[in-house]
Tab-separated table of C-alpha atoms and ligand atoms in Angstrom:
chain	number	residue	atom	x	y	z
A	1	UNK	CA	-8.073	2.440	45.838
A	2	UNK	CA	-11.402	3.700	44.663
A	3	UNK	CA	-13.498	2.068	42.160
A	4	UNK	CA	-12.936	4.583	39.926
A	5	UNK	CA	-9.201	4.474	40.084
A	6	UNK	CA	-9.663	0.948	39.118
A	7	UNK	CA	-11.720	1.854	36.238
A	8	UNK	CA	-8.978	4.457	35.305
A	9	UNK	CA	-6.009	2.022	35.413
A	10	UNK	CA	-7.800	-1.100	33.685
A	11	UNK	CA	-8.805	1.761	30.922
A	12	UNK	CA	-4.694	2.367	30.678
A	13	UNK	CA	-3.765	-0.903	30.724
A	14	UNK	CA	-6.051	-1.445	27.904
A	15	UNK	CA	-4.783	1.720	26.034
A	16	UNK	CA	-1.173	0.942	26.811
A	17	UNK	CA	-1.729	-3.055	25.377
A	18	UNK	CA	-3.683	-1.400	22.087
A	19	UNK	CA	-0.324	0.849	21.590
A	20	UNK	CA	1.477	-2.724	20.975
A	21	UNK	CA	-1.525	-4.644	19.138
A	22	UNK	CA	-2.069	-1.655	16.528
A	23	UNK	CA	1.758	-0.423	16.000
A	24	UNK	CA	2.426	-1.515	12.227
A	25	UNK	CA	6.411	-2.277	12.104
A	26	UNK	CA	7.837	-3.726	15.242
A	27	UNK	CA	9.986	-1.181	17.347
A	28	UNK	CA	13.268	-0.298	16.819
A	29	UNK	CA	16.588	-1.557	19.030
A	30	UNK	CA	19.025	0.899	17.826
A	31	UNK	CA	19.155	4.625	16.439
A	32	UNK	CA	19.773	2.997	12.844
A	33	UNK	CA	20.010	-0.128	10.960
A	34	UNK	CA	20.733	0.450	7.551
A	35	UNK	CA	19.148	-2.734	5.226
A	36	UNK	CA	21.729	-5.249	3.446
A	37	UNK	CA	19.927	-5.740	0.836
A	38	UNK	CA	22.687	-8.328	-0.220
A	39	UNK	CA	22.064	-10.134	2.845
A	40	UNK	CA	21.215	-13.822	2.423
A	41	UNK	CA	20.641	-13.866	6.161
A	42	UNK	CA	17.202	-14.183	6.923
A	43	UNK	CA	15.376	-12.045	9.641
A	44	UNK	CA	12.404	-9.807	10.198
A	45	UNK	CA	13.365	-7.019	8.065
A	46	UNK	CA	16.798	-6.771	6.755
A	47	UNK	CA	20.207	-7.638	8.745
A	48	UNK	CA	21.911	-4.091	9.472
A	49	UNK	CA	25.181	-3.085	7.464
A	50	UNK	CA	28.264	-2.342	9.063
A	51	UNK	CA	29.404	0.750	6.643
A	52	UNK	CA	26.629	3.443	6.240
A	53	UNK	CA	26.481	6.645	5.139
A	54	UNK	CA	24.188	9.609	4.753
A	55	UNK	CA	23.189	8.420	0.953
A	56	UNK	CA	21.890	5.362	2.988
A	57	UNK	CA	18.972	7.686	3.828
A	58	UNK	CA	18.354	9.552	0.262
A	59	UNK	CA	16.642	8.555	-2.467
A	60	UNK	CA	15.530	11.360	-5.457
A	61	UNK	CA	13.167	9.200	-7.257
A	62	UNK	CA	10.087	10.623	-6.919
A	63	UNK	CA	10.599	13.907	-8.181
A	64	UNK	CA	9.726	13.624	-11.500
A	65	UNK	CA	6.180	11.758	-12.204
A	66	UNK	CA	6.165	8.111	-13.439
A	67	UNK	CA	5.151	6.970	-17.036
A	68	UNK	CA	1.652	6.453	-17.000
A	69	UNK	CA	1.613	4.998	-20.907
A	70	UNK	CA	0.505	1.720	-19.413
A	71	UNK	CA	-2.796	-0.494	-19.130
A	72	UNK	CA	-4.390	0.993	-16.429
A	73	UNK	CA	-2.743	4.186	-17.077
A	74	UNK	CA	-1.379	4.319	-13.654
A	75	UNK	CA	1.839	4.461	-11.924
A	76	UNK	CA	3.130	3.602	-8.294
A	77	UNK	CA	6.765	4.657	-7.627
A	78	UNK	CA	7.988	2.940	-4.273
A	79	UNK	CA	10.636	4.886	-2.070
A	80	UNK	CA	10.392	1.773	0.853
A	81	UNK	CA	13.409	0.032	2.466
A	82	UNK	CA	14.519	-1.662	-1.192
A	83	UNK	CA	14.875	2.279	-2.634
A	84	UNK	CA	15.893	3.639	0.636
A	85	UNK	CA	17.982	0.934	2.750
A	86	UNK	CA	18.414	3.198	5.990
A	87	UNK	CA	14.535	2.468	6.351
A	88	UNK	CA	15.165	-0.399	7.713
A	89	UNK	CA	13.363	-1.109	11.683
A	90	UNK	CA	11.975	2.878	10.830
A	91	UNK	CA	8.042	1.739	10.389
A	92	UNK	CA	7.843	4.553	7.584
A	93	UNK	CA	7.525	4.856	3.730
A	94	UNK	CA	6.611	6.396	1.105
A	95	UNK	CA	5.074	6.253	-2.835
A	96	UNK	CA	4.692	8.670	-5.448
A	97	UNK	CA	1.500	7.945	-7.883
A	98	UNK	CA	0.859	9.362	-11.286
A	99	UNK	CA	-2.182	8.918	-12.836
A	100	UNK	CA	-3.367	9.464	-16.568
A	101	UNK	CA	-6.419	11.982	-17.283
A	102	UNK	CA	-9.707	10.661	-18.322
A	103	UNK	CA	-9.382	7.160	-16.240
A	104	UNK	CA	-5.767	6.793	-15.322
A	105	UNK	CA	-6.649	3.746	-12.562
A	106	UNK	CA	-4.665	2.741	-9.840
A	107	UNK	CA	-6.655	-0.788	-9.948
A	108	UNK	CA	-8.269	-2.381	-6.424
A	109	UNK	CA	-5.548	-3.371	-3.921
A	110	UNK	CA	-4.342	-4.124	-0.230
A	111	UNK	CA	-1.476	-3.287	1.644
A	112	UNK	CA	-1.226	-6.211	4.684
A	113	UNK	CA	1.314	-4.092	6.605
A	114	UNK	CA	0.430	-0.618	6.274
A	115	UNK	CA	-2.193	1.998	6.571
A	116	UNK	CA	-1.433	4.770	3.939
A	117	UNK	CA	-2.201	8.509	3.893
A	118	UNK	CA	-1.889	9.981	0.327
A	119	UNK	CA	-1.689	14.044	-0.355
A	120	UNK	CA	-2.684	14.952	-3.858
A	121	UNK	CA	0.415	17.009	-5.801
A	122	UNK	CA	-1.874	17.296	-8.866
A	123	UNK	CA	-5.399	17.427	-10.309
A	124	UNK	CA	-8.256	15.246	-8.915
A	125	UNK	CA	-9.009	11.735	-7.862
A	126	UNK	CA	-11.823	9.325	-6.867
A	127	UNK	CA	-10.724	7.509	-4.116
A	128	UNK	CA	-12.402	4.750	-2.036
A	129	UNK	CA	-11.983	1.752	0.337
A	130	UNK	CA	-14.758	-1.153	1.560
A	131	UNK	CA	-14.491	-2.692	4.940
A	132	UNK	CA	-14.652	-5.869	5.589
A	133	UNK	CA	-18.582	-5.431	5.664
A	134	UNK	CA	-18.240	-4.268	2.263
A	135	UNK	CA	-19.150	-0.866	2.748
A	136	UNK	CA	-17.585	1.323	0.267
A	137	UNK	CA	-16.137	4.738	1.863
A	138	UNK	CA	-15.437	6.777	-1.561
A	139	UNK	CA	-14.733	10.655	-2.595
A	140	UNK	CA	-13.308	13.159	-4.809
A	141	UNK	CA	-10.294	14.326	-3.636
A	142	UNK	CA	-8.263	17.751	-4.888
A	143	UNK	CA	-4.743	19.049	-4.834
A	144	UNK	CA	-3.718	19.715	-1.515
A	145	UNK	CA	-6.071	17.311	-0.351
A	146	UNK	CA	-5.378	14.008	1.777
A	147	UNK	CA	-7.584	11.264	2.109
A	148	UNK	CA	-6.547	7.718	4.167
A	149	UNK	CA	-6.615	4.116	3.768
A	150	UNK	CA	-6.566	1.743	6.377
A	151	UNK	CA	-4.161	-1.045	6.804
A	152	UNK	CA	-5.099	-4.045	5.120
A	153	UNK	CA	-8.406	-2.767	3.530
A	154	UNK	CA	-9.483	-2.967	-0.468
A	155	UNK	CA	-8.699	0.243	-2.171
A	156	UNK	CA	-8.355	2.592	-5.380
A	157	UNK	CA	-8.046	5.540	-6.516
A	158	UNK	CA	-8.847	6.673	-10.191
A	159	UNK	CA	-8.287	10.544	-12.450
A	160	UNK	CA	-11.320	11.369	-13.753
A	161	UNK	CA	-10.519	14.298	-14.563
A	162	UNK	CA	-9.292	16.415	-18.075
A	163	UNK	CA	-5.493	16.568	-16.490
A	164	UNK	CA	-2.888	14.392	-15.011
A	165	UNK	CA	-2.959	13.747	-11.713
A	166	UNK	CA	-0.450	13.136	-8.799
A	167	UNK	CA	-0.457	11.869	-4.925
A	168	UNK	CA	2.546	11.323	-2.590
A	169	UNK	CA	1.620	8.314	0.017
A	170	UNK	CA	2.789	7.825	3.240
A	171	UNK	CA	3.011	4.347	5.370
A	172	UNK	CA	3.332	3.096	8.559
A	173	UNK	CA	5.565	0.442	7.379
A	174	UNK	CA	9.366	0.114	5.740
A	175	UNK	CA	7.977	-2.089	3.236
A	176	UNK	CA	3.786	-1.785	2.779
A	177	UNK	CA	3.200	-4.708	0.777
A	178	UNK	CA	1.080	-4.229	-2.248
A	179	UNK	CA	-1.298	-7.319	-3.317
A	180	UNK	CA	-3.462	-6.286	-6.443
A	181	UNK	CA	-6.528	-8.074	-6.249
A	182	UNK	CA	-7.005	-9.090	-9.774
A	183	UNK	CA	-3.244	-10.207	-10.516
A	184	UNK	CA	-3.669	-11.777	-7.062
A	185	UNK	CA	-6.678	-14.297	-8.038
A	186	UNK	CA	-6.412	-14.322	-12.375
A	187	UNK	CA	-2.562	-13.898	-12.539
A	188	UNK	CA	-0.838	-15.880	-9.885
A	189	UNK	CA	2.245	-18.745	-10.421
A	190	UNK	CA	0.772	-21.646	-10.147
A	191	UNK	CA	-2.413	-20.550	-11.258
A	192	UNK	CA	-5.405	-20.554	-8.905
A	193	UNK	CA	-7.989	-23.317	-10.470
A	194	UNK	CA	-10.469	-22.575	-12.926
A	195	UNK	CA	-13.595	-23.900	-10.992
A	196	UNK	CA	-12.426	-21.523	-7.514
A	197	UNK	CA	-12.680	-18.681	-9.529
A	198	UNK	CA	-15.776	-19.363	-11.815
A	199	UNK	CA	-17.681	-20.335	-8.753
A	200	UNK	CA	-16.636	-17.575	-6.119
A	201	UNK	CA	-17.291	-14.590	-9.015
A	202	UNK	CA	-20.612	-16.683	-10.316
A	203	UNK	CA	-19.209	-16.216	-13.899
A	204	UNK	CA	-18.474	-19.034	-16.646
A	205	UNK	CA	-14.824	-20.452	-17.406
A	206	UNK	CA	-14.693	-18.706	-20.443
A	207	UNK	CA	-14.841	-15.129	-18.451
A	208	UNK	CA	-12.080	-16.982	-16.204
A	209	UNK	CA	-10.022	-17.702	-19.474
A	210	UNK	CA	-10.756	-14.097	-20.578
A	211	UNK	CA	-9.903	-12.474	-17.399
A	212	UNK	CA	-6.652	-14.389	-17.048
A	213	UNK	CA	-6.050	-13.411	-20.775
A	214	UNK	CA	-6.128	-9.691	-20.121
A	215	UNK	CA	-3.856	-9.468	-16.833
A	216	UNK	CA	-1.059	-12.538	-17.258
A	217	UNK	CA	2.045	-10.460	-18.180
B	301	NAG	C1	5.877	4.962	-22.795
B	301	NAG	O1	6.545	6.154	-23.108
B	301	NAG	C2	7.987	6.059	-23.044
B	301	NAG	C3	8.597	7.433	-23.211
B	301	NAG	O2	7.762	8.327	-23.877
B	301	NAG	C4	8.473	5.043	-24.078
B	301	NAG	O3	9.862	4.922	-24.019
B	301	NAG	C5	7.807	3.699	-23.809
B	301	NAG	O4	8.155	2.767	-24.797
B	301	NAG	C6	6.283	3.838	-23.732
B	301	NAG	N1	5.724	2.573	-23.271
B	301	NAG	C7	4.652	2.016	-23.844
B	301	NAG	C8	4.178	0.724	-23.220
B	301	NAG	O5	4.046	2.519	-24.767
């Protein structure tokens, strides 16, 4: 074999091991496996259900836009594997966001299992993610317009704008995962201490106390 072949077929090897290490839900066994949500028996995913049937794969809930007469003025309507059970072992899913004008805020968040893809139904956004060398990657985005966050990655999206706005999001997962960043540090049971938080934000415990004020339901 010539050295070059060898360069070739380490170069697929590599490619063909990446295909496994960057995949976001494991591969499927079976043409379907609709979730039992009922299940107690724990497994990755959900355990499959014996009797399916085509409503196992529907779901009409985001047709209409969600409420967005909220605090942030923002809202995320999930179709994953918990609205749509025959997601289940599928490695897809998607959300429908509304968004208030003049600052309707979906606030900074992650999603640990997915990358998403949104497509704007509606008016305009400013979107934006950092990587994990805290470089922001921001723009406006329009109706008809898609813009992408990686998996795992800080991100937000806010309307601007004189009119509501609207995106549909797409996942790589059945079930993204969505950790708010805030709620995550200020609003978690048991709470995180006082001193973490004041020291890692530089900030006194009375901005803790404030914070935690604001965002604890
Ligand atoms: C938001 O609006 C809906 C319908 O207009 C109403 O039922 C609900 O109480 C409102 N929620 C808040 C938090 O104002």
């Amino acid at each position: 074999m010539a050295a070059s072949d060898y360069g070739l077929m380490v170069c697929m090897i590599i490619a063909i091991s990446m295909a496994f290490f960057v995949s976001a839900d494991p591969e499927m066994l079976q043409d379907v496996c609709v979730a039992d949500l009922a299940s107690n028996i724990r497994v990755n995913g959900f355990v499959c259900k014996a009797k399916i049937s085509a409503d196992d794969f529907f779901f009409g809930g985001l047709a209409r836009p969600g409420l967005t007469n909220n605090t942030f003025g923002a809202t995320a309507t999930a179709a994953s594997v918990l609205q749509i059970p025959g997601l289940n072992t599928l490695g897809v899913s998607m959300a429908r966001i509304d968004y208030a004008p003049c600052g309707g805020l979906n606030p900074p968040h992650t999603h640990p299992r997915a990358t998403e893809i949104v497509f704007v139904l509606e008016g305009e956004l400013d979107v934006g993610f950092i990587t994990t060398d805290n470089r922001l990657f921001s723009r406006t985005i329009k109706k008809g317009e898609n813009f992408v966050f990686p998996r795992g990655l800080i991100h937000f999206q806010i309307n601007n704008g004189k009119v509501p706005a609207a995106v549909i999001a797409g996942f790589g997962s059945q079930l993204p995962g969505t950790q708010r960043v805030a709620d995550a540090l200020f609003a978690s049971s048991p709470p995180v201490e006082n001193i973490v938080l004041a020291k890692g934000f530089q900030i006194g415990n009375e901005v803790v106390e404030q914070i935690r004020s604001r965002l604890s339901p």
